Tab-separated table of C-alpha atoms and ligand atoms in Angstrom:
chain	number	residue	atom	x	y	z
A	1	UNK	CA	10.603	-16.248	4.040
A	2	UNK	CA	8.422	-14.295	6.450
A	3	UNK	CA	9.779	-11.117	4.959
A	4	UNK	CA	8.531	-12.094	1.507
A	5	UNK	CA	5.072	-12.943	2.887
A	6	UNK	CA	4.867	-9.592	4.689
A	7	UNK	CA	5.944	-7.905	1.527
A	8	UNK	CA	3.235	-9.592	-0.532
A	9	UNK	CA	0.598	-8.408	1.960
A	10	UNK	CA	2.007	-4.893	2.208
A	11	UNK	CA	1.941	-4.351	-1.530
A	12	UNK	CA	-1.501	-5.778	-2.157
A	13	UNK	CA	-3.565	-2.978	-3.594
A	14	UNK	CA	-6.999	-2.263	-2.099
A	15	UNK	CA	-10.046	-3.059	-4.234
A	16	UNK	CA	-13.634	-1.902	-3.781
A	17	UNK	CA	-14.757	-5.533	-3.376
A	18	UNK	CA	-12.715	-5.644	-0.129
A	19	UNK	CA	-15.455	-3.558	1.483
A	20	UNK	CA	-18.295	-4.089	-1.020
A	21	UNK	CA	-18.125	-7.816	-1.832
A	22	UNK	CA	-21.298	-7.575	-3.936
A	23	UNK	CA	-19.908	-4.940	-6.325
A	24	UNK	CA	-20.708	-6.061	-9.875
A	25	UNK	CA	-18.176	-6.145	-12.711
A	26	UNK	CA	-18.764	-5.516	-16.417
A	27	UNK	CA	-16.780	-6.275	-19.573
A	28	UNK	CA	-14.340	-3.436	-20.250
A	29	UNK	CA	-15.430	-0.635	-22.557
A	30	UNK	CA	-11.781	0.137	-23.235
A	31	UNK	CA	-11.010	-1.920	-26.333
A	32	UNK	CA	-7.624	-3.387	-27.105
A	33	UNK	CA	-7.356	-4.690	-30.634
A	34	UNK	CA	-3.660	-5.257	-31.242
A	35	UNK	CA	-2.023	-8.626	-31.091
A	36	UNK	CA	1.731	-9.130	-30.814
A	37	UNK	CA	2.750	-11.422	-33.683
A	38	UNK	CA	4.009	-14.709	-32.325
A	39	UNK	CA	6.474	-16.597	-34.464
A	40	UNK	CA	5.221	-20.122	-35.354
A	41	UNK	CA	8.183	-21.540	-33.423
A	42	UNK	CA	6.804	-20.110	-30.213
A	43	UNK	CA	3.083	-20.286	-30.979
A	44	UNK	CA	2.450	-23.428	-28.955
A	45	UNK	CA	0.536	-22.631	-25.797
A	46	UNK	CA	-0.244	-19.081	-26.901
A	47	UNK	CA	-3.852	-17.877	-27.078
A	48	UNK	CA	-5.473	-17.904	-30.495
A	49	UNK	CA	-6.382	-14.636	-32.225
A	50	UNK	CA	-9.978	-15.102	-30.999
A	51	UNK	CA	-8.885	-15.608	-27.395
A	52	UNK	CA	-6.410	-12.741	-27.434
A	53	UNK	CA	-7.470	-9.583	-25.597
A	54	UNK	CA	-4.268	-7.959	-24.375
A	55	UNK	CA	-5.614	-6.804	-21.013
A	56	UNK	CA	-3.458	-6.843	-17.892
A	57	UNK	CA	-4.178	-9.766	-15.577
A	58	UNK	CA	-4.820	-8.795	-11.944
A	59	UNK	CA	-2.095	-11.230	-10.915
A	60	UNK	CA	0.593	-9.723	-13.149
A	61	UNK	CA	3.508	-8.392	-11.114
A	62	UNK	CA	6.566	-6.236	-11.722
A	63	UNK	CA	9.858	-6.986	-10.012
A	64	UNK	CA	10.591	-4.132	-7.617
A	65	UNK	CA	14.196	-5.003	-6.738
A	66	UNK	CA	16.585	-6.772	-9.064
A	67	UNK	CA	19.949	-6.057	-7.555
A	68	UNK	CA	22.158	-8.689	-6.003
A	69	UNK	CA	24.649	-7.482	-3.423
A	70	UNK	CA	27.473	-9.880	-2.724
A	71	UNK	CA	28.258	-8.089	0.500
A	72	UNK	CA	26.327	-5.751	2.814
A	73	UNK	CA	29.282	-3.330	2.638
A	74	UNK	CA	28.819	-2.724	-1.114
A	75	UNK	CA	28.006	0.891	-1.983
A	76	UNK	CA	24.250	1.424	-1.879
A	77	UNK	CA	23.407	-1.982	-0.362
A	78	UNK	CA	20.179	-1.841	1.612
A	79	UNK	CA	20.109	-4.744	3.998
A	80	UNK	CA	16.350	-4.958	4.524
A	81	UNK	CA	16.605	-8.608	5.455
A	82	UNK	CA	20.024	-9.283	7.010
A	83	UNK	CA	19.997	-12.974	5.950
A	84	UNK	CA	19.244	-12.203	2.366
A	85	UNK	CA	21.312	-10.326	-0.190
A	86	UNK	CA	19.177	-11.558	-3.070
A	87	UNK	CA	15.824	-9.833	-2.944
A	88	UNK	CA	12.823	-10.537	-5.093
A	89	UNK	CA	9.954	-8.194	-4.436
A	90	UNK	CA	6.926	-7.951	-6.658
A	91	UNK	CA	4.340	-5.211	-7.093
A	92	UNK	CA	1.125	-4.937	-9.112
A	93	UNK	CA	1.348	-4.140	-12.778
A	94	UNK	CA	-0.692	-1.178	-14.039
A	95	UNK	CA	-2.918	-1.100	-17.109
A	96	UNK	CA	-6.407	-1.863	-18.446
A	97	UNK	CA	-8.282	-4.854	-17.037
A	98	UNK	CA	-10.757	-7.082	-18.854
A	99	UNK	CA	-13.384	-6.501	-16.170
A	100	UNK	CA	-14.377	-3.075	-14.943
A	101	UNK	CA	-16.348	-2.169	-11.827
A	102	UNK	CA	-18.019	1.019	-13.039
A	103	UNK	CA	-20.477	1.500	-15.905
A	104	UNK	CA	-19.150	4.543	-17.812
A	105	UNK	CA	-22.624	6.123	-17.886
A	106	UNK	CA	-22.775	5.933	-14.072
A	107	UNK	CA	-19.391	7.584	-13.571
A	108	UNK	CA	-18.914	11.133	-12.393
A	109	UNK	CA	-15.152	11.689	-12.359
A	110	UNK	CA	-13.339	14.571	-10.673
A	111	UNK	CA	-9.714	15.676	-10.899
A	112	UNK	CA	-7.966	17.802	-8.278
A	113	UNK	CA	-4.403	19.191	-8.149
A	114	UNK	CA	-2.916	20.174	-4.764
A	115	UNK	CA	0.339	21.486	-3.266
A	116	UNK	CA	2.901	23.379	-5.348
A	117	UNK	CA	3.286	23.557	-9.118
A	118	UNK	CA	5.246	20.954	-11.018
A	119	UNK	CA	5.891	20.599	-14.768
A	120	UNK	CA	3.500	18.053	-16.274
A	121	UNK	CA	0.348	18.657	-14.202
A	122	UNK	CA	-1.560	19.705	-17.306
A	123	UNK	CA	-0.263	16.692	-19.233
A	124	UNK	CA	-1.669	14.358	-16.566
A	125	UNK	CA	-5.024	16.184	-16.373
A	126	UNK	CA	-5.270	16.036	-20.156
A	127	UNK	CA	-4.580	12.329	-20.389
A	128	UNK	CA	-6.991	11.430	-17.570
A	129	UNK	CA	-9.777	13.290	-19.387
A	130	UNK	CA	-8.970	11.719	-22.754
A	131	UNK	CA	-8.800	8.187	-21.320
A	132	UNK	CA	-12.062	8.653	-19.369
A	133	UNK	CA	-13.735	9.699	-22.610
A	134	UNK	CA	-12.387	6.616	-24.383
A	135	UNK	CA	-14.053	4.462	-21.688
A	136	UNK	CA	-17.258	6.378	-22.436
A	137	UNK	CA	-17.449	8.687	-19.424
A	138	UNK	CA	-19.455	11.870	-20.048
A	139	UNK	CA	-19.351	13.546	-16.638
A	140	UNK	CA	-15.793	14.774	-16.027
A	141	UNK	CA	-15.043	17.753	-13.792
A	142	UNK	CA	-12.085	19.631	-12.382
A	143	UNK	CA	-12.141	20.736	-8.735
A	144	UNK	CA	-10.589	24.222	-8.703
A	145	UNK	CA	-7.686	25.185	-6.420
A	146	UNK	CA	-6.951	21.900	-4.683
A	147	UNK	CA	-8.992	20.421	-1.841
A	148	UNK	CA	-10.220	23.942	-1.102
A	149	UNK	CA	-12.454	23.650	-4.181
A	150	UNK	CA	-14.561	21.052	-2.345
A	151	UNK	CA	-15.677	23.533	0.314
A	152	UNK	CA	-15.402	27.023	-1.192
A	153	UNK	CA	-18.885	27.839	-2.510
A	154	UNK	CA	-17.514	30.579	-4.777
A	155	UNK	CA	-15.529	28.001	-6.771
A	156	UNK	CA	-17.591	26.136	-9.373
A	157	UNK	CA	-16.684	22.699	-10.774
A	158	UNK	CA	-14.945	23.003	-14.130
A	159	UNK	CA	-16.478	20.758	-16.842
A	160	UNK	CA	-13.708	18.951	-18.727
A	161	UNK	CA	-13.686	17.313	-22.135
A	162	UNK	CA	-11.134	16.478	-24.809
A	163	UNK	CA	-11.923	19.820	-26.400
A	164	UNK	CA	-11.148	21.734	-23.206
A	165	UNK	CA	-7.895	19.900	-22.491
A	166	UNK	CA	-6.600	19.439	-26.038
A	167	UNK	CA	-3.758	21.976	-25.802
A	168	UNK	CA	-3.317	22.541	-22.067
A	169	UNK	CA	-0.034	20.606	-21.963
A	170	UNK	CA	1.535	23.312	-24.108
A	171	UNK	CA	1.779	25.541	-21.057
A	172	UNK	CA	3.018	24.959	-17.527
A	173	UNK	CA	1.073	25.271	-14.286
A	174	UNK	CA	-2.274	23.611	-13.612
A	175	UNK	CA	-5.455	24.363	-15.555
A	176	UNK	CA	-7.372	23.711	-12.326
A	177	UNK	CA	-5.182	25.791	-10.002
A	178	UNK	CA	-3.545	24.519	-6.796
A	179	UNK	CA	-3.666	25.378	-3.101
A	180	UNK	CA	-2.479	24.260	0.318
A	181	UNK	CA	-4.642	23.630	3.370
A	182	UNK	CA	-8.397	23.303	2.939
A	183	UNK	CA	-11.399	21.402	4.339
A	184	UNK	CA	-11.340	18.326	6.570
A	185	UNK	CA	-11.502	14.857	5.050
A	186	UNK	CA	-15.102	14.306	6.185
A	187	UNK	CA	-16.133	17.648	4.620
A	188	UNK	CA	-14.464	16.575	1.375
A	189	UNK	CA	-16.324	13.236	1.363
A	190	UNK	CA	-19.607	15.000	2.244
A	191	UNK	CA	-19.047	17.244	-0.743
A	192	UNK	CA	-18.212	14.261	-2.998
A	193	UNK	CA	-21.406	12.497	-1.922
A	194	UNK	CA	-23.469	15.599	-2.586
A	195	UNK	CA	-21.927	16.042	-6.031
A	196	UNK	CA	-22.193	12.318	-6.819
A	197	UNK	CA	-18.479	11.918	-7.525
A	198	UNK	CA	-17.500	8.224	-7.692
A	199	UNK	CA	-14.036	8.530	-9.240
A	200	UNK	CA	-11.505	10.941	-7.800
A	201	UNK	CA	-8.100	11.537	-9.341
A	202	UNK	CA	-5.731	13.307	-7.000
A	203	UNK	CA	-2.526	14.913	-8.292
A	204	UNK	CA	-0.157	15.965	-5.541
A	205	UNK	CA	2.729	15.194	-3.230
A	206	UNK	CA	3.027	13.474	0.149
A	207	UNK	CA	0.457	15.707	1.833
A	208	UNK	CA	-2.052	15.333	-0.970
A	209	UNK	CA	-1.612	11.553	-0.958
A	210	UNK	CA	-2.096	11.390	2.819
A	211	UNK	CA	-5.345	13.265	2.126
A	212	UNK	CA	-6.274	10.920	-0.756
A	213	UNK	CA	-5.747	7.849	1.431
A	214	UNK	CA	-7.853	9.394	4.198
A	215	UNK	CA	-10.611	10.141	1.649
A	216	UNK	CA	-10.430	6.513	0.453
A	217	UNK	CA	-10.724	5.256	4.041
A	218	UNK	CA	-13.631	7.602	4.794
A	219	UNK	CA	-15.426	6.356	1.656
A	220	UNK	CA	-14.871	2.766	2.836
A	221	UNK	CA	-16.268	3.656	6.245
A	222	UNK	CA	-19.382	5.063	4.598
A	223	UNK	CA	-19.481	2.049	2.251
A	224	UNK	CA	-19.432	4.281	-0.827
A	225	UNK	CA	-18.517	2.788	-4.182
A	226	UNK	CA	-15.802	5.318	-4.963
A	227	UNK	CA	-12.358	4.900	-6.555
A	228	UNK	CA	-9.674	7.276	-5.276
A	229	UNK	CA	-6.498	7.171	-7.373
A	230	UNK	CA	-3.397	9.308	-6.873
A	231	UNK	CA	-0.755	10.463	-9.326
A	232	UNK	CA	2.388	11.436	-7.393
A	233	UNK	CA	3.521	14.960	-8.142
A	234	UNK	CA	6.839	15.863	-6.643
A	235	UNK	CA	9.414	17.813	-8.527
A	236	UNK	CA	11.964	16.693	-5.878
A	237	UNK	CA	11.639	13.023	-6.981
A	238	UNK	CA	11.297	12.106	-3.300
A	239	UNK	CA	8.622	9.383	-3.558
A	240	UNK	CA	9.734	5.972	-2.312
A	241	UNK	CA	10.136	3.030	-4.699
A	242	UNK	CA	9.590	4.962	-7.909
A	243	UNK	CA	12.254	5.270	-10.618
A	244	UNK	CA	11.242	8.889	-10.991
A	245	UNK	CA	8.223	11.132	-10.688
A	246	UNK	CA	6.942	13.476	-13.378
A	247	UNK	CA	8.429	16.965	-13.543
A	248	UNK	CA	11.809	15.864	-12.191
A	249	UNK	CA	13.462	15.471	-15.581
A	250	UNK	CA	12.222	18.883	-16.682
A	251	UNK	CA	13.430	20.409	-13.412
A	252	UNK	CA	16.936	19.013	-13.877
A	253	UNK	CA	16.976	20.267	-17.443
A	254	UNK	CA	15.919	23.790	-16.416
A	255	UNK	CA	18.237	23.803	-13.398
A	256	UNK	CA	21.136	23.391	-15.813
A	257	UNK	CA	20.245	26.708	-17.430
A	258	UNK	CA	20.465	28.458	-14.063
A	259	UNK	CA	23.764	26.696	-13.353
A	260	UNK	CA	25.112	27.735	-16.724
A	261	UNK	CA	24.187	31.387	-16.039
A	262	UNK	CA	25.879	31.190	-12.644
A	263	UNK	CA	28.941	29.667	-14.292
A	264	UNK	CA	29.149	32.402	-16.918
A	265	UNK	CA	28.738	35.115	-14.269
A	266	UNK	CA	31.383	33.526	-12.056
A	267	UNK	CA	33.764	32.788	-14.900
A	268	UNK	CA	33.524	36.313	-16.325
A	269	UNK	CA	34.108	38.058	-13.000
A	270	UNK	CA	37.433	38.479	-11.203
A	271	UNK	CA	37.320	35.806	-8.460
A	272	UNK	CA	33.682	35.140	-9.274
A	273	UNK	CA	31.545	32.809	-7.170
A	274	UNK	CA	28.130	31.677	-8.406
A	275	UNK	CA	25.643	30.199	-5.946
A	276	UNK	CA	22.511	28.444	-7.242
A	277	UNK	CA	19.752	27.287	-4.905
A	278	UNK	CA	17.673	24.400	-6.232
A	279	UNK	CA	14.557	22.598	-4.991
A	280	UNK	CA	14.855	19.683	-2.594
A	281	UNK	CA	13.360	20.059	0.878
A	282	UNK	CA	14.494	16.722	2.209
A	283	UNK	CA	16.084	15.114	-0.846
A	284	UNK	CA	18.969	16.338	-2.951
A	285	UNK	CA	18.088	14.547	-6.196
A	286	UNK	CA	17.645	17.705	-8.300
A	287	UNK	CA	20.907	19.242	-7.023
A	288	UNK	CA	22.794	15.980	-7.537
A	289	UNK	CA	21.437	15.285	-11.026
A	290	UNK	CA	21.796	18.898	-12.181
A	291	UNK	CA	25.403	18.920	-10.948
A	292	UNK	CA	26.107	15.678	-12.778
A	293	UNK	CA	24.383	16.868	-15.945
A	294	UNK	CA	25.922	20.349	-16.123
A	295	UNK	CA	29.515	19.482	-15.300
A	296	UNK	CA	29.914	23.106	-14.159
A	297	UNK	CA	29.451	22.632	-10.416
A	298	UNK	CA	32.411	22.650	-8.030
A	299	UNK	CA	30.445	22.127	-4.819
A	300	UNK	CA	27.096	20.357	-4.487
A	301	UNK	CA	25.377	20.536	-1.087
A	302	UNK	CA	22.344	18.389	-0.259
A	303	UNK	CA	20.199	17.822	2.857
A	304	UNK	CA	21.350	14.216	3.261
A	305	UNK	CA	25.052	15.047	3.619
A	306	UNK	CA	26.161	17.235	6.554
A	307	UNK	CA	28.764	19.929	5.919
A	308	UNK	CA	30.570	22.778	7.655
A	309	UNK	CA	30.728	26.270	6.184
A	310	UNK	CA	33.562	27.538	8.386
A	311	UNK	CA	36.796	25.972	9.602
A	312	UNK	CA	39.770	24.488	7.732
A	313	UNK	CA	37.619	21.771	6.125
A	314	UNK	CA	34.586	23.992	5.510
A	315	UNK	CA	32.962	25.038	2.258
A	316	UNK	CA	34.324	28.593	2.510
A	317	UNK	CA	37.993	27.634	2.746
A	318	UNK	CA	37.497	25.281	-0.224
A	319	UNK	CA	35.983	28.208	-2.139
A	320	UNK	CA	39.121	30.228	-1.384
A	321	UNK	CA	41.233	27.335	-2.677
A	322	UNK	CA	39.126	27.204	-5.860
A	323	UNK	CA	39.512	30.955	-6.452
A	324	UNK	CA	43.274	30.637	-5.982
A	325	UNK	CA	43.613	27.651	-8.299
A	326	UNK	CA	40.777	28.052	-10.858
A	327	UNK	CA	39.876	31.725	-10.544
A	328	UNK	CA	36.134	31.066	-10.105
A	329	UNK	CA	33.699	28.599	-8.519
A	330	UNK	CA	30.068	27.521	-8.768
A	331	UNK	CA	28.069	26.115	-5.848
A	332	UNK	CA	24.752	24.325	-6.050
A	333	UNK	CA	22.774	24.034	-2.820
A	334	UNK	CA	19.455	22.222	-2.259
A	335	UNK	CA	16.875	24.240	-0.293
A	336	UNK	CA	16.784	21.750	2.587
A	337	UNK	CA	20.594	21.607	3.022
A	338	UNK	CA	22.403	23.162	5.993
A	339	UNK	CA	19.223	23.973	7.921
A	340	UNK	CA	21.230	23.692	11.169
A	341	UNK	CA	23.009	26.949	10.316
A	342	UNK	CA	19.755	28.880	10.123
A	343	UNK	CA	17.627	30.277	12.861
A	344	UNK	CA	14.484	28.155	13.226
A	345	UNK	CA	11.520	30.125	11.934
A	346	UNK	CA	9.014	27.821	13.687
A	347	UNK	CA	6.360	28.709	11.140
A	348	UNK	CA	4.204	26.340	9.104
A	349	UNK	CA	2.317	26.779	5.842
A	350	UNK	CA	-1.445	26.202	5.439
A	351	UNK	CA	-0.862	22.453	4.953
A	352	UNK	CA	1.249	22.160	8.103
A	353	UNK	CA	4.634	21.895	6.354
A	354	UNK	CA	7.525	23.530	8.240
A	355	UNK	CA	8.737	26.682	6.467
A	356	UNK	CA	12.469	26.315	5.844
A	357	UNK	CA	15.072	29.016	6.353
A	358	UNK	CA	16.703	30.307	3.163
A	359	UNK	CA	20.057	28.527	2.869
A	360	UNK	CA	20.815	30.221	-0.459
A	361	UNK	CA	20.664	33.749	0.945
A	362	UNK	CA	22.542	32.610	4.061
A	363	UNK	CA	25.366	31.165	1.962
A	364	UNK	CA	25.559	34.311	-0.127
A	365	UNK	CA	25.873	36.479	3.003
A	366	UNK	CA	28.356	34.176	4.756
A	367	UNK	CA	30.515	33.925	1.630
A	368	UNK	CA	30.657	37.713	1.239
A	369	UNK	CA	31.414	38.167	4.950
A	370	UNK	CA	34.145	35.529	4.898
A	371	UNK	CA	36.063	36.951	1.934
A	372	UNK	CA	35.697	40.509	3.232
A	373	UNK	CA	36.970	39.329	6.623
A	374	UNK	CA	40.152	37.793	5.178
A	375	UNK	CA	40.663	40.680	2.761
A	376	UNK	CA	40.488	38.428	-0.301
A	377	UNK	CA	38.578	39.835	-3.278
A	378	UNK	CA	35.522	37.768	-4.305
A	379	UNK	CA	32.521	38.632	-6.468
A	380	UNK	CA	29.478	36.646	-5.242
A	381	UNK	CA	26.357	36.210	-7.406
A	382	UNK	CA	23.268	34.348	-6.225
A	383	UNK	CA	20.545	32.764	-8.388
A	384	UNK	CA	17.274	31.219	-7.134
A	385	UNK	CA	15.460	29.761	-10.175
A	386	UNK	CA	12.825	27.841	-8.129
A	387	UNK	CA	9.628	29.453	-9.428
A	388	UNK	CA	10.928	29.680	-12.994
A	389	UNK	CA	11.530	25.929	-12.939
A	390	UNK	CA	8.209	25.005	-11.306
A	391	UNK	CA	6.242	26.939	-13.916
A	392	UNK	CA	7.856	25.276	-16.946
A	393	UNK	CA	5.985	22.994	-19.289
A	394	UNK	CA	7.052	19.366	-19.230
A	395	UNK	CA	9.865	18.253	-21.533
A	396	UNK	CA	9.466	15.284	-23.892
A	397	UNK	CA	10.400	12.549	-21.439
A	398	UNK	CA	8.147	13.953	-18.700
A	399	UNK	CA	5.380	14.387	-21.287
A	400	UNK	CA	5.502	10.664	-22.033
A	401	UNK	CA	5.650	9.748	-18.335
A	402	UNK	CA	2.619	11.956	-17.595
A	403	UNK	CA	0.671	10.422	-20.468
A	404	UNK	CA	1.223	6.870	-19.260
A	405	UNK	CA	0.548	7.758	-15.614
A	406	UNK	CA	-2.686	9.533	-16.558
A	407	UNK	CA	-3.908	6.557	-18.593
A	408	UNK	CA	-3.006	4.095	-15.847
A	409	UNK	CA	-4.776	6.171	-13.206
A	410	UNK	CA	-8.020	5.784	-15.177
A	411	UNK	CA	-7.429	2.049	-15.826
A	412	UNK	CA	-6.880	1.558	-12.069
A	413	UNK	CA	-10.091	3.363	-11.135
A	414	UNK	CA	-12.171	1.407	-13.676
A	415	UNK	CA	-10.605	-1.852	-12.466
A	416	UNK	CA	-12.092	-1.026	-9.059
A	417	UNK	CA	-8.895	-0.211	-7.209
A	418	UNK	CA	-9.010	2.607	-4.676
A	419	UNK	CA	-6.416	4.078	-2.319
A	420	UNK	CA	-3.728	3.433	-4.908
A	421	UNK	CA	-1.199	5.563	-6.702
A	422	UNK	CA	0.511	5.058	-10.041
A	423	UNK	CA	4.216	4.993	-10.701
A	424	UNK	CA	7.122	3.696	-12.715
A	425	UNK	CA	9.266	1.058	-11.145
A	426	UNK	CA	12.197	-0.690	-12.813
A	427	UNK	CA	10.995	0.799	-16.109
A	428	UNK	CA	7.525	-0.791	-15.719
A	429	UNK	CA	4.318	0.959	-14.741
A	430	UNK	CA	2.754	-0.200	-11.494
A	431	UNK	CA	0.113	0.454	-8.828
A	432	UNK	CA	1.176	0.947	-5.229
A	433	UNK	CA	-0.980	1.137	-2.090
A	434	UNK	CA	-0.646	4.799	-1.040
A	435	UNK	CA	0.705	4.283	2.520
A	436	UNK	CA	3.770	2.384	1.231
A	437	UNK	CA	5.065	5.252	-0.883
A	438	UNK	CA	4.446	8.110	1.575
A	439	UNK	CA	5.831	6.419	4.696
A	440	UNK	CA	8.857	8.703	4.438
A	441	UNK	CA	10.518	10.767	1.716
A	442	UNK	CA	12.941	9.002	-0.605
A	443	UNK	CA	16.419	10.464	-0.086
A	444	UNK	CA	19.820	10.339	-1.730
A	445	UNK	CA	21.874	7.579	-0.117
A	446	UNK	CA	25.256	9.170	0.730
A	447	UNK	CA	26.805	5.703	0.349
A	448	UNK	CA	25.336	5.158	-3.092
A	449	UNK	CA	27.390	4.973	-6.239
A	450	UNK	CA	25.390	7.883	-7.671
A	451	UNK	CA	26.423	10.285	-4.916
A	452	UNK	CA	30.023	9.086	-5.237
A	453	UNK	CA	29.818	9.721	-8.981
A	454	UNK	CA	28.567	13.230	-8.268
A	455	UNK	CA	31.511	13.866	-5.916
A	456	UNK	CA	33.894	12.543	-8.575
A	457	UNK	CA	32.442	14.960	-11.104
A	458	UNK	CA	32.553	18.056	-8.852
A	459	UNK	CA	35.886	17.125	-7.261
A	460	UNK	CA	34.732	18.401	-3.867
A	461	UNK	CA	36.165	17.051	-0.596
A	462	UNK	CA	34.163	16.078	2.505
A	463	UNK	CA	33.246	19.248	4.390
A	464	UNK	CA	33.333	17.753	7.882
E	501	ATP	P1	4.165	19.543	-2.403
E	501	ATP	O1	5.148	18.530	-2.878
E	501	ATP	O2	3.964	20.641	-3.364
E	501	ATP	O3	4.438	20.003	-1.005
E	501	ATP	P2	1.947	18.234	-1.159
E	501	ATP	O4	0.870	17.377	-1.674
E	501	ATP	O5	2.838	17.599	-0.130
E	501	ATP	O6	2.755	18.760	-2.395
E	501	ATP	P3	0.757	19.956	0.827
E	501	ATP	O7	0.537	21.418	0.767
E	501	ATP	O8	1.601	19.412	1.921
E	501	ATP	O9	1.326	19.574	-0.602
E	501	ATP	O10	-0.649	19.202	0.914
E	501	ATP	C1	-1.634	19.325	-0.095
E	501	ATP	C2	-3.013	19.135	0.454
E	501	ATP	O11	-3.110	17.928	1.210
E	501	ATP	C3	-3.443	20.266	1.358
E	501	ATP	O12	-4.708	20.694	0.944
E	501	ATP	C4	-3.451	19.647	2.748
E	501	ATP	O13	-4.463	20.189	3.544
E	501	ATP	C5	-3.710	18.183	2.476
E	501	ATP	N1	-3.060	17.329	3.468
E	501	ATP	C6	-1.756	17.376	3.815
E	501	ATP	N2	-1.485	16.424	4.746
E	501	ATP	C7	-2.637	15.768	4.987
E	501	ATP	C8	-3.026	14.689	5.860
E	501	ATP	N3	-2.141	14.085	6.646
E	501	ATP	N4	-4.322	14.297	5.849
E	501	ATP	C9	-5.219	14.906	5.049
E	501	ATP	N5	-4.920	15.916	4.207
E	501	ATP	C10	-3.659	16.351	4.179
E	502	MG	MG1	4.712	18.120	0.579
C-alpha cells in the first residue's frame, strides 16, 4: 500500500554516499570471528566457514510493529492506516558492517553530552571509546559541557582512551559535563572543521537531537565527510518508537525508594499523606511504572490524563476517603501533570524549553489547605527525589542497554551513516533517521492496557 511505501522511505537512514557519491569504502577493521553452529540438517544453503563473516547486511530490517488489532476499538489500537489493522513496518538493523567508510587512522572522533543528567551517560561514553579503539581509532576526544564546549575557548578538548574511561561507569553523571543552550549550528560546524572532527557522537534528548540533525545537514551542505550519530538520552522514556531509553529503568528503580519512604512516613503518621513528585515533563512513564512496581501508590497523576483537585470527584475528596477508610495515602505526581492549575511562569531555560510550574509543591499546599478548611486532621509530607535519581549510576539492565547502544553508535558511524540515532525496538537494536523519533514526545496512551493496569493497581477513580 502507499502507506507502506511512504514508511519505507521515511525510515531509510541517511548515508554519506547520498551527498558524496564518490566516498570510498574499505574492508572493516572490526573483526568478527564467531560462527553460529549450524546443525547438519539445516546446513544446506548456509555459507561455509570460509564465507562466514557475521556482519550485519545493510538490507537487514527489524519489524517495528507486530501487533494485530481485530478492531480499532481495542485498548491501545493505533489506527495509523484506517483500512489496515495488520501492520508490518520495518526499520534498519544496527550493528557492524563488512564495509566501512572511514579509515581508522583518518578518524578524529568527538563525544558530547547535552541537556540534563541521566543514569548511564558514562556507560555510553565508555563503550563508544572502547569500540572506537577496537576499530583502531587513536584520536578520540570529549567536548566538555555540551555544545557550549565547541565555542568556549576556556574549555579544552578532553583526550579519551580506554584507560581514561575504564571505571567511569561506576559513578553517575557525565565525565564530560553537560549544559543547555550554546553556540549556533554553523558555529559548531565551523569548530568541527577547524578541529578536524569527522565523527561526532551526540548524547542527549530531543533538543540535542534536533541540534545533531541540524549539524548533519550543515555538514551535508558543506559537503563534509562527517558522521553524526545520536544516542537518545531521556530519563522520561519519551522517545518515539523505542522500547525504552537508557536511564529509565534505573529511574523507576530509584523512584520506588522515594515512594517507599513516602509510604512509611504516611503510614506511620496519624492520617498521613505522602506526595512524591517524579520526572516526566510531557510523559508519565516513570510515574506509571514506579506506581506499578512499588504497589504502594493510591493515586498516580500524569500529564496525559486530566484531573480535578477540587470538587466531589477531585483528588482531594478521594484523599479524604482514603484517610477515612485506610488511614493513610500516597500520591505520585509527574512533574508535567496538572499544569493548568499553576500560574504560567512564561520563562524558558537556555535551550528554549518552557520552565514548568511546580505541581508537587502546589499539591502539598492545596492538600494542607483543603484538610485545614474542612477541619479534618491530615499530616502531609512531600518528597521530590528528582536530582537524587538523575545523579544515580545505571543499574544492570541500563548498563547493558548503554553498552549495546554505544557499540552500535560507533558501528553506524563507521558504516557511513549520518543523521541517525540508535535505539532498541521490539527487543532488537536499530538505527532510526533522527527526525522520525523527535517529531513529538512519546506519551502514555490513556486508552492503553498499561495505563488501565496501573489504575487497577492503585484503585483510583477518574478524577473528572
Ligand atoms: P533533556 O531531556 O535533558 O531536556 P535535551 O537534549 O532536550 O535533553 P535541551 O537543553 O533542550 O536538552 O537541548 C540540549 C542542547 O541542544 C542545547 O545546547 C540546545 O541549545 C540544543 N538545541 C535544542 N534545540 C535545538 C534545535 N532545534 N536546533 C539546534 N540545537 C538545539
Ligand atoms: Mg528536552
